[in-house]
Amino acid sequence: CAELLQSTQLYQGSEKEKMQALIAHVTATKKERSDDFMIVMQDGRVKWHTTTIHPILDAYGEITGLYGIVQNITARKNSELDLQRMAYVAEKTNGIVMITDPEKKIIWINNSFEEILGYRSEEVIGLDPAAFLQGEETSAETIREIARSLRSSGTFSGEILNYTKSGEKIWLYLNIAAVYDDAGKLINYVAVENDITVIKTAEHRLQKAMEKE
C-alpha cells in the first residue's frame, strides 16, 4: 500500500497525508480501518471512494503485509453535496421544505417548517410526516393519490389539508420529488410546501355565498 501510495498521481495534498495516516494506523494497531478519499482523475473528474485497509498477520500475530478494499461512493457524495446546496437554498425560501429518506422518515427540515407548523427539528427527525401532520379531515383519497403518484412517477403535486402542532388546520400546496443516485437507486424525497390556507378560505366563503343565492 505504501509503495502504491507513493507512486500514484491520484492522491494529492491532504488526501495523500490522510491515506498515509490510515496505513500507519493499521500498521500500528494491526486492525482494519476505513476512511473516505477524494481523488482527481487525469481527465479532471473528481471521484470519491471508501478504502478499507486490512493487515495480513502471520501465525505469531506479526504484520506481513497489507491489502485494501475500495468502494466507489462518488454517487453518494455527489448526492450529499446536492442536498447541502438544496438545504442552503431552502433556508432562503418562505415555503416549508423537508427531506426524507426512502422510507419517508424526515432527515432535514428548514426554518419555515418550524415557524409555520410549530414543530422543532428535534421533534420530527426520524418520523414519517404523515404520522403527525395528517388528521381527521385530511382526505384519504389525497393520501392514496400521493402514494400512487410517487410509486409511478416519483413526483406529486397537489393540495392537502394538514394540521399544525397546535391543532390548527392548514392547507398546503405540496410538491414532492424523488431523488435518485447515478445507479437509479432512490435515496431521498424532497417536499416543498406552500401555505394556501387564505386562498382555500376565500374559496370556501365564495362557495357558501353562491349556495345562498
Coordinates of C-alpha atoms in Angstrom, one line a residue:
C1 CA 0.0 0.0 0.0
A2 CA 2.7 2.4 0.9
E3 CA 4.6 1.9 -2.3
L4 CA 1.5 2.2 -4.4
L5 CA 0.6 5.4 -2.5
Q6 CA 4.0 7.0 -3.2
S7 CA 3.8 6.2 -7.0
T8 CA 0.2 7.1 -7.7
Q9 CA -0.8 10.6 -9.0
L10 CA -4.3 10.2 -7.7
Y11 CA -3.8 11.2 -4.1
Q12 CA -2.7 14.7 -3.6
G13 CA -2.1 17.0 -0.6
S14 CA -4.2 16.3 2.4
E15 CA -5.7 13.2 0.8
K16 CA -2.3 11.7 0.5
E17 CA -1.5 12.5 4.1
K18 CA -4.8 11.0 5.2
M19 CA -4.0 7.8 3.3
Q20 CA -0.5 7.7 4.9
A21 CA -2.2 8.1 8.3
L22 CA -4.6 5.3 7.6
I23 CA -1.8 2.9 6.6
A24 CA 0.2 3.9 9.7
H25 CA -2.8 3.3 12.0
V26 CA -3.5 -0.1 10.6
T27 CA 0.3 -1.0 10.8
A28 CA 0.5 0.2 14.4
T29 CA -2.8 -1.3 15.7
K30 CA -2.9 -4.4 13.5
K31 CA -6.6 -3.8 13.0
E32 CA -8.6 -2.9 9.9
R33 CA -9.7 0.7 9.4
S34 CA -11.6 2.7 6.8
D35 CA -11.8 6.3 5.5
D36 CA -13.2 8.3 2.7
F37 CA -11.0 9.8 0.0
M38 CA -11.3 12.2 -2.9
I39 CA -9.2 11.7 -5.9
V40 CA -8.8 13.7 -9.1
M41 CA -8.6 11.7 -12.3
Q42 CA -6.2 12.6 -15.1
D43 CA -9.1 14.0 -17.1
G44 CA -10.1 16.3 -14.2
R45 CA -13.1 14.2 -12.9
V46 CA -13.5 14.0 -9.1
K47 CA -14.1 10.6 -7.7
W48 CA -14.8 9.5 -4.1
H49 CA -14.2 6.1 -2.6
T50 CA -14.0 4.4 0.8
T51 CA -10.8 2.5 1.3
T52 CA -10.6 -0.2 4.0
I53 CA -7.0 -1.3 4.8
H54 CA -6.6 -4.8 6.3
P55 CA -3.5 -6.2 8.0
I56 CA -2.1 -9.6 7.0
L57 CA -0.8 -11.3 10.1
D58 CA 1.4 -14.4 10.4
A59 CA 0.9 -17.2 13.0
Y60 CA 2.6 -15.1 15.6
G61 CA 0.4 -12.1 15.1
E62 CA 3.0 -10.0 13.3
I63 CA 2.2 -8.0 10.2
T64 CA 3.5 -9.5 7.0
G65 CA 1.6 -7.1 4.6
L66 CA -1.5 -5.0 4.0
Y67 CA -4.3 -5.1 1.5
G68 CA -7.0 -2.7 0.7
I69 CA -10.7 -2.9 -0.4
V70 CA -12.0 0.1 -2.3
Q71 CA -15.7 1.0 -2.7
N72 CA -16.8 3.8 -5.1
I73 CA -19.0 6.2 -3.2
T74 CA -19.0 9.1 -5.8
A75 CA -22.7 9.0 -6.4
R76 CA -23.4 9.1 -2.6
K77 CA -21.0 12.0 -2.1
N78 CA -22.5 13.9 -5.0
S79 CA -26.0 13.4 -3.6
E80 CA -24.8 14.7 -0.2
L81 CA -23.4 17.8 -1.9
D82 CA -26.6 18.3 -3.8
L83 CA -28.6 18.1 -0.6
Q84 CA -26.3 20.6 1.1
R85 CA -26.9 23.0 -1.8
M86 CA -30.6 22.4 -1.6
A87 CA -30.6 22.9 2.1
Y88 CA -28.9 26.3 1.6
V89 CA -31.5 27.4 -0.9
A90 CA -34.3 26.0 1.2
E91 CA -33.3 28.2 4.1
K92 CA -33.8 31.3 1.9
T93 CA -37.3 30.4 0.9
N94 CA -40.5 31.2 2.8
G95 CA -42.0 27.8 1.9
I96 CA -41.8 24.7 4.0
V97 CA -39.1 22.3 2.9
M98 CA -38.4 18.8 4.2
I99 CA -36.2 16.0 3.1
T100 CA -36.9 12.4 3.9
D101 CA -35.1 9.1 3.4
P102 CA -36.5 6.4 1.1
E103 CA -38.7 5.1 3.9
K104 CA -40.2 8.6 4.2
K105 CA -38.6 9.3 7.6
I106 CA -37.6 13.0 8.0
I107 CA -33.9 13.7 7.9
W108 CA -34.0 17.5 7.5
I109 CA -36.4 20.5 7.7
N110 CA -36.0 24.2 7.1
N111 CA -36.8 27.0 9.5
S112 CA -40.2 27.7 7.8
F113 CA -41.3 24.2 8.9
E114 CA -40.9 25.2 12.5
E115 CA -42.3 28.7 12.0
I116 CA -45.4 27.6 10.1
L117 CA -46.1 24.1 11.5
G118 CA -44.8 24.7 15.0
Y119 CA -42.5 21.6 15.2
R120 CA -38.8 21.8 16.1
S121 CA -36.3 19.8 14.2
E122 CA -35.5 17.5 17.1
E123 CA -39.2 16.7 17.5
V124 CA -39.6 15.3 13.9
I125 CA -36.3 13.9 12.7
G126 CA -36.8 10.2 12.1
L127 CA -40.6 10.4 11.9
D128 CA -43.0 9.9 9.0
P129 CA -44.6 13.4 8.4
A130 CA -47.9 11.7 7.8
A131 CA -47.9 10.4 11.4
F132 CA -48.3 13.9 12.9
L133 CA -49.3 16.3 10.1
Q134 CA -52.4 14.5 8.8
G135 CA -55.6 14.4 10.8
E136 CA -59.3 13.6 10.9
E137 CA -60.2 15.8 7.9
T138 CA -57.2 15.0 5.7
S139 CA -58.5 13.4 2.5
A140 CA -57.9 9.7 2.4
E141 CA -58.1 9.9 -1.4
T142 CA -55.4 12.5 -1.5
I143 CA -53.2 10.3 0.7
R144 CA -53.7 7.4 -1.7
E145 CA -53.0 9.6 -4.7
I146 CA -49.7 10.7 -3.2
A147 CA -48.7 7.1 -2.7
R148 CA -49.8 6.1 -6.3
S149 CA -48.0 9.1 -7.9
L150 CA -44.8 8.5 -6.0
R151 CA -44.8 4.9 -7.0
S152 CA -45.5 5.5 -10.7
S153 CA -43.5 8.7 -11.4
G154 CA -41.6 9.7 -8.3
T155 CA -43.4 13.0 -8.1
F156 CA -46.6 14.5 -6.7
S157 CA -48.2 18.0 -6.9
G158 CA -51.4 18.9 -5.2
E159 CA -53.3 20.3 -2.3
I160 CA -53.6 18.6 1.1
L161 CA -55.2 19.6 4.4
N162 CA -52.7 19.2 7.3
Y163 CA -52.6 20.2 10.9
T164 CA -50.1 22.4 12.9
K165 CA -48.7 21.3 16.2
S166 CA -51.3 23.4 17.9
G167 CA -54.1 21.6 16.1
E168 CA -55.0 24.3 13.6
K169 CA -56.0 23.3 10.1
I170 CA -53.6 24.4 7.4
W171 CA -54.0 23.9 3.6
L172 CA -50.7 23.3 1.8
Y173 CA -49.8 23.1 -1.8
L174 CA -47.4 20.2 -1.9
N175 CA -44.7 19.4 -4.4
I176 CA -42.8 16.1 -3.8
A177 CA -39.9 14.8 -5.9
A178 CA -37.8 11.7 -5.6
V179 CA -34.0 11.9 -5.7
Y180 CA -32.0 9.1 -7.3
D181 CA -28.3 8.3 -7.4
D182 CA -26.3 7.6 -10.6
A183 CA -27.3 4.0 -10.4
G184 CA -31.0 4.8 -10.3
K185 CA -31.4 4.0 -6.6
L186 CA -33.9 6.0 -4.6
I187 CA -32.0 8.0 -1.9
N188 CA -34.4 10.8 -0.8
Y189 CA -37.7 12.5 -1.2
V190 CA -37.8 16.3 -1.2
A191 CA -41.0 18.1 -0.4
V192 CA -41.7 21.8 -0.8
E193 CA -45.0 23.1 0.7
N194 CA -46.7 26.5 0.5
D195 CA -49.4 27.7 2.8
I196 CA -52.6 28.3 0.7
T197 CA -55.0 28.5 3.7
V198 CA -56.0 32.1 2.8
I199 CA -56.8 31.1 -0.7
K200 CA -58.8 28.0 0.4
T201 CA -60.7 30.0 3.0
A202 CA -61.7 32.6 0.3
E203 CA -62.8 29.8 -2.0
H204 CA -64.9 28.3 0.8
R205 CA -66.6 31.7 1.6
L206 CA -67.3 32.2 -2.1
Q207 CA -68.8 28.8 -2.4
K208 CA -71.0 29.4 0.6
A209 CA -72.2 32.8 -0.8
M210 CA -73.0 31.2 -4.2
E211 CA -75.0 28.5 -2.4
K212 CA -77.2 31.1 -0.7
E213 CA -78.1 32.8 -3.9

